[in-house]
mmCIF file of C-alpha atoms in Angstrom:
data_model
loop_
_atom_site.group_PDB
_atom_site.id
_atom_site.type_symbol
_atom_site.label_atom_id
_atom_site.label_comp_id
_atom_site.label_asym_id
_atom_site.label_seq_id
_atom_site.Cartn_x
_atom_site.Cartn_y
_atom_site.Cartn_z
ATOM 1 C CA UNK A 1 138.378 190.485 102.585
ATOM 2 C CA UNK A 2 141.659 189.148 103.204
ATOM 3 C CA UNK A 3 141.518 185.211 103.083
ATOM 4 C CA UNK A 4 145.260 184.197 102.680
ATOM 5 C CA UNK A 5 146.413 182.578 106.291
ATOM 6 C CA UNK A 6 148.272 184.433 108.928
ATOM 7 C CA UNK A 7 152.299 183.479 108.422
ATOM 8 C CA UNK A 8 153.828 180.496 110.605
ATOM 9 C CA UNK A 9 156.355 181.737 113.277
ATOM 10 C CA UNK A 10 158.987 180.227 114.057
ATOM 11 C CA UNK A 11 160.003 177.496 117.400
ATOM 12 C CA UNK A 12 162.275 180.607 118.683
ATOM 13 C CA UNK A 13 158.550 182.936 118.108
ATOM 14 C CA UNK A 14 156.895 180.582 119.547
ATOM 15 C CA UNK A 15 158.683 179.566 122.955
ATOM 16 C CA UNK A 16 159.302 183.685 123.251
ATOM 17 C CA UNK A 17 155.582 184.071 123.355
ATOM 18 C CA UNK A 18 155.176 180.855 125.863
ATOM 19 C CA UNK A 19 158.179 183.056 128.273
ATOM 20 C CA UNK A 20 156.260 186.019 128.120
ATOM 21 C CA UNK A 21 153.354 184.285 129.390
ATOM 22 C CA UNK A 22 154.583 181.989 131.552
ATOM 23 C CA UNK A 23 156.126 184.487 133.385
ATOM 24 C CA UNK A 24 153.265 186.584 134.602
ATOM 25 C CA UNK A 25 152.867 187.286 138.396
ATOM 26 C CA UNK A 26 150.012 189.303 138.619
ATOM 27 C CA UNK A 27 147.021 190.674 137.108
ATOM 28 C CA UNK A 28 148.387 193.822 136.572
ATOM 29 C CA UNK A 29 151.246 192.222 133.999
ATOM 30 C CA UNK A 30 148.382 190.230 132.075
ATOM 31 C CA UNK A 31 146.616 192.826 131.660
ATOM 32 C CA UNK A 32 149.701 194.647 129.906
ATOM 33 C CA UNK A 33 150.007 191.096 128.413
ATOM 34 C CA UNK A 34 146.285 191.399 126.935
ATOM 35 C CA UNK A 35 146.484 195.221 126.124
ATOM 36 C CA UNK A 36 143.108 196.102 128.752
ATOM 37 C CA UNK A 37 143.480 198.284 131.998
ATOM 38 C CA UNK A 38 143.410 196.052 134.856
ATOM 39 C CA UNK A 39 140.027 196.783 136.155
ATOM 40 C CA UNK A 40 137.911 196.220 133.211
ATOM 41 C CA UNK A 41 139.968 193.088 132.627
ATOM 42 C CA UNK A 42 138.347 191.958 136.470
ATOM 43 C CA UNK A 43 134.851 193.287 135.171
ATOM 44 C CA UNK A 44 134.772 191.796 132.204
ATOM 45 C CA UNK A 45 136.221 188.315 133.599
ATOM 46 C CA UNK A 46 133.378 188.651 136.686
ATOM 47 C CA UNK A 47 131.097 189.113 133.884
ATOM 48 C CA UNK A 48 132.125 187.616 130.279
ATOM 49 C CA UNK A 49 129.324 188.780 128.012
ATOM 50 C CA UNK A 50 128.516 185.995 125.255
ATOM 51 C CA UNK A 51 125.916 185.667 122.200
ATOM 52 C CA UNK A 52 124.310 182.523 122.066
ATOM 53 C CA UNK A 53 121.925 180.237 118.735
ATOM 54 C CA UNK A 54 121.702 177.521 117.537
ATOM 55 C CA UNK A 55 123.194 175.887 114.258
ATOM 56 C CA UNK A 56 122.124 171.895 113.043
ATOM 57 C CA UNK A 57 124.358 169.116 112.822
ATOM 58 C CA UNK A 58 125.071 166.597 110.399
ATOM 59 C CA UNK A 59 124.073 164.030 111.909
ATOM 60 C CA UNK A 60 120.865 165.497 112.726
ATOM 61 C CA UNK A 61 119.630 167.542 116.304
ATOM 62 C CA UNK A 62 121.349 170.997 117.041
ATOM 63 C CA UNK A 63 124.805 172.727 118.354
ATOM 64 C CA UNK A 64 124.650 175.752 120.412
ATOM 65 C CA UNK A 65 127.424 178.156 119.853
ATOM 66 C CA UNK A 66 128.368 180.395 122.191
ATOM 67 C CA UNK A 67 130.218 183.835 120.673
ATOM 68 C CA UNK A 68 131.259 186.534 122.952
ATOM 69 C CA UNK A 69 131.336 190.534 122.468
ATOM 70 C CA UNK A 70 134.194 192.373 120.656
ATOM 71 C CA UNK A 71 135.770 193.043 123.807
ATOM 72 C CA UNK A 72 136.055 190.034 125.449
ATOM 73 C CA UNK A 73 136.746 187.348 121.670
ATOM 74 C CA UNK A 74 139.896 190.458 121.352
ATOM 75 C CA UNK A 75 141.206 189.583 124.791
ATOM 76 C CA UNK A 76 140.437 185.819 124.241
ATOM 77 C CA UNK A 77 142.941 186.091 120.511
ATOM 78 C CA UNK A 78 145.169 187.097 122.176
ATOM 79 C CA UNK A 79 145.451 184.837 125.183
ATOM 80 C CA UNK A 80 144.657 182.255 122.603
ATOM 81 C CA UNK A 81 148.089 182.782 120.573
ATOM 82 C CA UNK A 82 150.137 182.793 123.359
ATOM 83 C CA UNK A 83 148.058 179.314 125.157
ATOM 84 C CA UNK A 84 149.149 177.923 121.360
ATOM 85 C CA UNK A 85 152.446 178.234 121.900
ATOM 86 C CA UNK A 86 153.144 177.396 125.371
ATOM 87 C CA UNK A 87 151.297 174.347 124.246
ATOM 88 C CA UNK A 88 153.461 173.911 120.988
ATOM 89 C CA UNK A 89 156.437 172.501 123.266
ATOM 90 C CA UNK A 90 153.803 171.082 126.002
ATOM 91 C CA UNK A 91 151.082 168.764 123.522
ATOM 92 C CA UNK A 92 152.055 164.683 123.540
ATOM 93 C CA UNK A 93 152.446 162.404 120.830
ATOM 94 C CA UNK A 94 149.197 162.221 120.018
ATOM 95 C CA UNK A 95 147.814 165.205 119.396
ATOM 96 C CA UNK A 96 147.112 166.765 116.643
ATOM 97 C CA UNK A 97 143.512 168.607 116.085
ATOM 98 C CA UNK A 98 144.192 172.607 117.266
ATOM 99 C CA UNK A 99 148.118 172.691 116.952
ATOM 100 C CA UNK A 100 149.379 175.992 115.860
ATOM 101 C CA UNK A 101 151.947 175.498 112.544
ATOM 102 C CA UNK A 102 155.563 176.592 113.686
ATOM 103 C CA UNK A 103 157.459 177.212 109.963
ATOM 104 C CA UNK A 104 159.876 174.900 108.327
ATOM 105 C CA UNK A 105 158.805 172.184 110.743
ATOM 106 C CA UNK A 106 159.151 168.502 110.300
ATOM 107 C CA UNK A 107 156.177 167.123 112.680
ATOM 108 C CA UNK A 108 153.146 168.578 111.555
ATOM 109 C CA UNK A 109 149.756 167.898 113.071
ATOM 110 C CA UNK A 110 147.091 168.129 111.256
ATOM 111 C CA UNK A 111 143.944 166.316 110.126
ATOM 112 C CA UNK A 112 145.740 164.426 106.960
ATOM 113 C CA UNK A 113 149.138 163.291 109.112
ATOM 114 C CA UNK A 114 146.239 162.642 111.766
ATOM 115 C CA UNK A 115 145.127 160.280 110.072
ATOM 116 C CA UNK A 116 148.159 158.865 108.090
ATOM 117 C CA UNK A 117 149.452 157.530 111.401
ATOM 118 C CA UNK A 118 146.536 154.379 110.931
ATOM 119 C CA UNK A 119 147.826 153.585 107.270
ATOM 120 C CA UNK A 120 147.298 149.697 106.478
ATOM 121 C CA UNK A 121 146.323 149.131 109.852
ATOM 122 C CA UNK A 122 142.967 146.028 109.221
ATOM 123 C CA UNK A 123 141.475 147.419 112.492
ATOM 124 C CA UNK A 124 140.416 150.208 113.371
ATOM 125 C CA UNK A 125 138.272 151.884 116.321
ATOM 126 C CA UNK A 126 136.518 155.839 115.877
ATOM 127 C CA UNK A 127 135.669 156.891 118.721
ATOM 128 C CA UNK A 128 133.932 160.760 119.793
ATOM 129 C CA UNK A 129 133.635 162.629 123.289
ATOM 130 C CA UNK A 130 130.238 163.911 123.819
ATOM 131 C CA UNK A 131 130.273 167.231 123.969
ATOM 132 C CA UNK A 132 133.873 168.500 124.032
ATOM 133 C CA UNK A 133 134.047 171.209 125.405
ATOM 134 C CA UNK A 134 131.364 171.684 127.577
ATOM 135 C CA UNK A 135 132.624 169.287 129.407
ATOM 136 C CA UNK A 136 135.395 171.615 130.863
ATOM 137 C CA UNK A 137 134.536 173.041 134.206
ATOM 138 C CA UNK A 138 135.783 176.463 134.699
ATOM 139 C CA UNK A 139 137.889 174.394 138.489
ATOM 140 C CA UNK A 140 139.452 171.923 135.791
ATOM 141 C CA UNK A 141 140.684 175.675 133.521
ATOM 142 C CA UNK A 142 141.880 176.900 137.028
ATOM 143 C CA UNK A 143 144.131 173.971 137.384
ATOM 144 C CA UNK A 144 145.209 174.103 133.966
ATOM 145 C CA UNK A 145 146.416 177.921 134.781
ATOM 146 C CA UNK A 146 147.786 176.217 138.038
ATOM 147 C CA UNK A 147 150.039 173.147 137.600
ATOM 148 C CA UNK A 148 152.906 173.782 135.004
ATOM 149 C CA UNK A 149 153.896 174.559 132.572
ATOM 150 C CA UNK A 150 151.962 177.910 134.082
ATOM 151 C CA UNK A 151 151.960 177.521 137.317
ATOM 152 C CA UNK A 152 150.338 180.939 138.196
ATOM 153 C CA UNK A 153 149.795 182.085 142.246
ATOM 154 C CA UNK A 154 147.061 184.119 143.599
ATOM 155 C CA UNK A 155 143.892 185.397 141.711
ATOM 156 C CA UNK A 156 145.038 184.254 138.385
ATOM 157 C CA UNK A 157 144.064 181.053 137.898
ATOM 158 C CA UNK A 158 140.313 182.412 138.540
ATOM 159 C CA UNK A 159 140.768 185.127 136.346
ATOM 160 C CA UNK A 160 142.365 183.661 133.409
ATOM 161 C CA UNK A 161 139.072 180.540 134.295
ATOM 162 C CA UNK A 162 136.452 183.675 133.974
ATOM 163 C CA UNK A 163 137.667 184.730 131.308
ATOM 164 C CA UNK A 164 137.655 181.368 128.922
ATOM 165 C CA UNK A 165 134.709 179.998 130.580
ATOM 166 C CA UNK A 166 130.409 180.676 130.112
ATOM 167 C CA UNK A 167 128.116 179.417 132.417
ATOM 168 C CA UNK A 168 130.735 177.153 134.278
ATOM 169 C CA UNK A 169 132.864 175.602 131.399
ATOM 170 C CA UNK A 170 134.391 175.831 128.180
ATOM 171 C CA UNK A 171 131.915 177.371 125.709
ATOM 172 C CA UNK A 172 131.176 176.698 121.846
ATOM 173 C CA UNK A 173 132.496 179.297 119.983
ATOM 174 C CA UNK A 174 135.495 180.954 121.567
ATOM 175 C CA UNK A 175 139.135 181.404 120.736
ATOM 176 C CA UNK A 176 140.441 180.569 123.593
ATOM 177 C CA UNK A 177 138.370 177.023 123.865
ATOM 178 C CA UNK A 178 140.188 174.692 121.808
ATOM 179 C CA UNK A 179 143.914 175.189 122.982
ATOM 180 C CA UNK A 180 142.074 174.841 126.743
ATOM 181 C CA UNK A 181 140.503 171.882 125.630
ATOM 182 C CA UNK A 182 143.831 169.665 124.665
ATOM 183 C CA UNK A 183 145.503 170.818 127.763
ATOM 184 C CA UNK A 184 142.407 169.302 129.401
ATOM 185 C CA UNK A 185 143.509 165.667 127.779
ATOM 186 C CA UNK A 186 146.753 166.008 128.252
ATOM 187 C CA UNK A 187 147.353 163.674 131.415
ATOM 188 C CA UNK A 188 144.541 161.420 128.961
ATOM 189 C CA UNK A 189 146.288 161.408 126.508
ATOM 190 C CA UNK A 190 149.262 160.186 127.842
ATOM 191 C CA UNK A 191 147.233 157.205 129.374
ATOM 192 C CA UNK A 192 145.674 156.179 126.244
ATOM 193 C CA UNK A 193 149.173 156.107 124.542
ATOM 194 C CA UNK A 194 150.732 154.276 127.481
ATOM 195 C CA UNK A 195 148.246 151.387 127.078
ATOM 196 C CA UNK A 196 147.848 151.920 123.501
ATOM 197 C CA UNK A 197 151.770 150.774 123.107
ATOM 198 C CA UNK A 198 151.102 147.587 126.512
ATOM 199 C CA UNK A 199 148.723 147.099 123.040
ATOM 200 C CA UNK A 200 150.602 147.146 120.146
ATOM 201 C CA UNK A 201 147.299 149.960 119.149
ATOM 202 C CA UNK A 202 148.625 153.167 117.023
ATOM 203 C CA UNK A 203 146.115 156.187 119.300
ATOM 204 C CA UNK A 204 145.762 159.724 117.715
ATOM 205 C CA UNK A 205 143.912 162.739 119.111
ATOM 206 C CA UNK A 206 141.907 164.910 116.435
ATOM 207 C CA UNK A 207 140.307 167.087 119.103
ATOM 208 C CA UNK A 208 137.081 165.094 119.954
ATOM 209 C CA UNK A 209 138.163 162.035 117.540
ATOM 210 C CA UNK A 210 140.052 159.593 119.021
ATOM 211 C CA UNK A 211 141.289 156.750 117.275
ATOM 212 C CA UNK A 212 142.687 153.981 117.660
ATOM 213 C CA UNK A 213 144.006 150.968 115.352
ATOM 214 C CA UNK A 214 145.591 148.157 115.461
ATOM 215 C CA UNK A 215 146.976 144.623 113.480
ATOM 216 C CA UNK A 216 144.802 142.649 115.282
ATOM 217 C CA UNK A 217 141.429 143.151 116.853
ATOM 218 C CA UNK A 218 140.424 145.620 118.773
ATOM 219 C CA UNK A 219 138.295 143.291 120.838
ATOM 220 C CA UNK A 220 135.401 143.888 124.213
ATOM 221 C CA UNK A 221 137.394 143.862 126.828
ATOM 222 C CA UNK A 222 140.236 146.543 125.353
ATOM 223 C CA UNK A 223 137.840 148.505 124.364
ATOM 224 C CA UNK A 224 136.619 148.378 127.921
ATOM 225 C CA UNK A 225 139.770 149.554 129.316
ATOM 226 C CA UNK A 226 140.044 152.646 126.549
ATOM 227 C CA UNK A 227 136.849 153.496 127.999
ATOM 228 C CA UNK A 228 137.438 153.265 131.185
ATOM 229 C CA UNK A 229 140.673 156.017 131.321
ATOM 230 C CA UNK A 230 138.581 158.019 128.937
ATOM 231 C CA UNK A 231 135.677 158.199 131.998
ATOM 232 C CA UNK A 232 137.815 158.629 135.024
ATOM 233 C CA UNK A 233 139.625 162.230 133.009
ATOM 234 C CA UNK A 234 135.919 163.089 132.674
ATOM 235 C CA UNK A 235 134.570 162.320 129.258
ATOM 236 C CA UNK A 236 132.029 161.019 128.144
ATOM 237 C CA UNK A 237 132.008 158.924 124.884
ATOM 238 C CA UNK A 238 129.083 159.786 122.059
ATOM 239 C CA UNK A 239 128.127 156.245 121.890
ATOM 240 C CA UNK A 240 126.024 157.265 119.010
ATOM 241 C CA UNK A 241 128.703 157.403 116.400
ATOM 242 C CA UNK A 242 130.947 155.032 118.062
ATOM 243 C CA UNK A 243 132.682 153.097 115.248
ATOM 244 C CA UNK A 244 134.377 149.647 114.849
ATOM 245 C CA UNK A 245 136.472 148.928 111.215
ATOM 246 C CA UNK A 246 137.300 145.178 110.768
ATOM 247 C CA UNK A 247 140.059 144.430 107.381
ATOM 248 C CA UNK A 248 137.472 144.698 104.743
ATOM 249 C CA UNK A 249 135.522 148.454 105.671
ATOM 250 C CA UNK A 250 136.488 151.350 104.193
ATOM 251 C CA UNK A 251 138.308 153.068 106.852
ATOM 252 C CA UNK A 252 137.515 156.738 107.871
ATOM 253 C CA UNK A 253 139.169 159.343 109.867
ATOM 254 C CA UNK A 254 138.185 162.783 110.324
ATOM 255 C CA UNK A 255 136.524 162.280 107.771
ATOM 256 C CA UNK A 256 138.786 161.925 105.229
ATOM 257 C CA UNK A 257 139.733 157.215 103.059
ATOM 258 C CA UNK A 258 142.303 155.675 104.597
ATOM 259 C CA UNK A 259 143.897 152.977 103.212
ATOM 260 C CA UNK A 260 147.464 152.519 102.503
ATOM 261 C CA UNK A 261 147.498 156.094 101.889
ATOM 262 C CA UNK A 262 145.520 158.788 102.700
ATOM 263 C CA UNK A 263 142.862 160.219 100.741
ATOM 264 C CA UNK A 264 139.059 161.928 100.544
ATOM 265 C CA UNK A 265 135.527 159.908 100.158
ATOM 266 C CA UNK A 266 134.605 159.081 97.024
ATOM 267 C CA UNK A 267 131.140 162.369 97.523
ATOM 268 C CA UNK A 268 134.175 165.418 97.682
ATOM 269 C CA UNK A 269 134.923 166.044 94.329
ATOM 270 C CA UNK A 270 131.488 165.591 92.972
ATOM 271 C CA UNK A 271 129.834 167.431 95.936
ATOM 272 C CA UNK A 272 132.607 170.245 95.032
ATOM 273 C CA UNK A 273 132.314 170.153 91.669
ATOM 274 C CA UNK A 274 128.295 170.926 91.925
ATOM 275 C CA UNK A 275 128.550 173.754 94.215
ATOM 276 C CA UNK A 276 131.081 175.421 92.070
ATOM 277 C CA UNK A 277 128.751 174.909 89.758
ATOM 278 C CA UNK A 278 125.694 175.831 91.793
ATOM 279 C CA UNK A 279 127.896 179.493 92.738
ATOM 280 C CA UNK A 280 128.746 179.820 89.243
ATOM 281 C CA UNK A 281 125.344 180.649 88.736
ATOM 282 C CA UNK A 282 124.784 182.293 91.563
ATOM 283 C CA UNK A 283 127.155 185.049 90.538
ATOM 284 C CA UNK A 284 125.546 184.692 86.993
ATOM 285 C CA UNK A 285 122.568 186.144 88.419
ATOM 286 C CA UNK A 286 123.563 188.585 90.456
ATOM 287 C CA UNK A 287 125.263 190.405 88.011
ATOM 288 C CA UNK A 288 123.409 189.877 85.723
ATOM 289 C CA UNK A 289 120.364 191.999 88.232
ATOM 290 C CA UNK A 290 123.423 194.742 88.382
ATOM 291 C CA UNK A 291 124.221 193.914 92.361
ATOM 292 C CA UNK A 292 127.551 193.461 93.168
ATOM 293 C CA UNK A 293 127.538 192.820 96.903
ATOM 294 C CA UNK A 294 125.367 190.427 98.844
ATOM 295 C CA UNK A 295 126.208 188.519 102.038
ATOM 296 C CA UNK A 296 124.643 184.999 100.897
ATOM 297 C CA UNK A 297 126.813 185.226 98.058
ATOM 298 C CA UNK A 298 130.158 186.541 99.748
ATOM 299 C CA UNK A 299 129.500 183.605 101.983
ATOM 300 C CA UNK A 300 129.115 180.782 100.735
ATOM 301 C CA UNK A 301 132.175 182.241 98.246
ATOM 302 C CA UNK A 302 133.641 181.665 101.472
ATOM 303 C CA UNK A 303 132.310 178.540 102.251
ATOM 304 C CA UNK A 304 132.904 177.261 98.619
ATOM 305 C CA UNK A 305 136.674 178.228 98.550
ATOM 306 C CA UNK A 306 137.664 176.419 102.329
ATOM 307 C CA UNK A 307 136.300 172.459 100.598
ATOM 308 C CA UNK A 308 138.256 173.560 97.259
ATOM 309 C CA UNK A 309 141.207 174.913 99.538
ATOM 310 C CA UNK A 310 140.853 171.323 102.258
ATOM 311 C CA UNK A 311 140.485 169.368 98.581
ATOM 312 C CA UNK A 312 144.017 170.857 97.734
ATOM 313 C CA UNK A 313 145.972 170.405 101.086
ATOM 314 C CA UNK A 314 144.676 166.630 100.901
ATOM 315 C CA UNK A 315 145.679 165.641 97.120
ATOM 316 C CA UNK A 316 147.975 168.530 97.392
ATOM 317 C CA UNK A 317 148.301 171.652 94.631
ATOM 318 C CA UNK A 318 149.400 169.978 91.739
ATOM 319 C CA UNK A 319 146.877 167.022 91.052
ATOM 320 C CA UNK A 320 144.543 167.289 88.161
ATOM 321 C CA UNK A 321 142.001 166.985 89.860
ATOM 322 C CA UNK A 322 141.939 169.790 92.315
ATOM 323 C CA UNK A 323 143.790 171.815 89.655
ATOM 324 C CA UNK A 324 140.864 171.385 86.892
ATOM 325 C CA UNK A 325 138.752 172.499 89.905
ATOM 326 C CA UNK A 326 140.387 175.292 91.184
ATOM 327 C CA UNK A 327 140.013 176.422 87.511
ATOM 328 C CA UNK A 328 136.213 176.033 87.978
ATOM 329 C CA UNK A 329 135.671 177.990 90.846
ATOM 330 C CA UNK A 330 137.395 181.839 89.609
ATOM 331 C CA UNK A 331 135.630 181.317 86.416
ATOM 332 C CA UNK A 332 132.233 181.110 88.897
ATOM 333 C CA UNK A 333 133.898 183.992 91.064
ATOM 334 C CA UNK A 334 134.684 186.242 87.916
ATOM 335 C CA UNK A 335 132.739 185.394 85.173
ATOM 336 C CA UNK A 336 133.682 187.701 81.523
ATOM 337 C CA UNK A 337 132.451 191.090 81.922
ATOM 338 C CA UNK A 338 130.912 190.727 78.497
ATOM 339 C CA UNK A 339 128.577 188.719 79.465
ATOM 340 C CA UNK A 340 126.419 191.017 81.188
ATOM 341 C CA UNK A 341 124.780 193.939 79.870
ATOM 342 C CA UNK A 342 123.135 197.565 81.422
ATOM 343 C CA UNK A 343 124.255 197.525 85.195
ATOM 344 C CA UNK A 344 122.508 198.178 88.093
ATOM 345 C CA UNK A 345 123.572 202.233 89.983
ATOM 346 C CA UNK A 346 123.342 200.395 92.837
ATOM 347 C CA UNK A 347 126.463 199.066 92.113
ATOM 348 C CA UNK A 348 128.076 201.543 90.507
ATOM 349 C CA UNK A 349 130.982 202.348 92.245
ATOM 350 C CA UNK A 350 130.529 206.340 93.005
ATOM 351 C CA UNK A 351 133.829 207.066 95.003
ATOM 352 C CA UNK A 352 136.439 208.821 92.135
#
């Protein structure tokens, strides 16, 4: 499996993709761009097919995932690329999540730069939006495509909404929902930014996680104004995840500790070290039994690799702690061959 990230496009390339997409003026042009025959595209838009299942949430409860069938997912993946390129030029100053990277870009938007905006701020409020994707209705998506920067006419907004919504709202688990949720939040970001400037707050949003920080206390009156703006825009605050921080509180933004710098939570590296050791023992046991391919083990490898990459992203690639964990990871997934004896015939490569 290729774990290398897709190369970042240049600003000029994103501008070209935005221009091409926003110039669409018919269903035929859309079908051509999405590499799908017009009749089939309309059928998929009218009756989109999804598989639904639930996964446990970290804080308890379950999250419903709606994954599109292969044909629809392929269309959404192409569509997502054009939407991401378009949003790159339309993004708000506050948005930091679900934003495409651009080669040689100085204004980088990611989980770390989002947290860095709140360094050395003694007071902070974290707001989580409830059922973020599901709050964006099919009519809302049609409105997005009917207005700038798209200004699509006739049936285009309806067809695009059909391709990107399920059960009359954005689904959780599609390539297009993240970027469309950002489009849905553009006016909200503007209003919250304007209010924050008047109050000397710093405001950023990473997907459905909003952070407000300040030198002075964010009192109940200011919070009620923020809440009113959010609810007027069509979203609901998840009261269970609402968090106020004072000067002496350890401040956490999207899992990162924020003081005079941004770093990982104290438990992150020890937990990752334990996972790497568990992976090492699992791979050792697997090889001793002569089993060289196991779906669960491969999934575990990807999970640990992802957590390791995140540690390197936050700590930077030359950090000693990261390098030690990186060495331990590769030692875990590539144990010395001489440690193992007999090999099962099931793992023997016959195609030579």
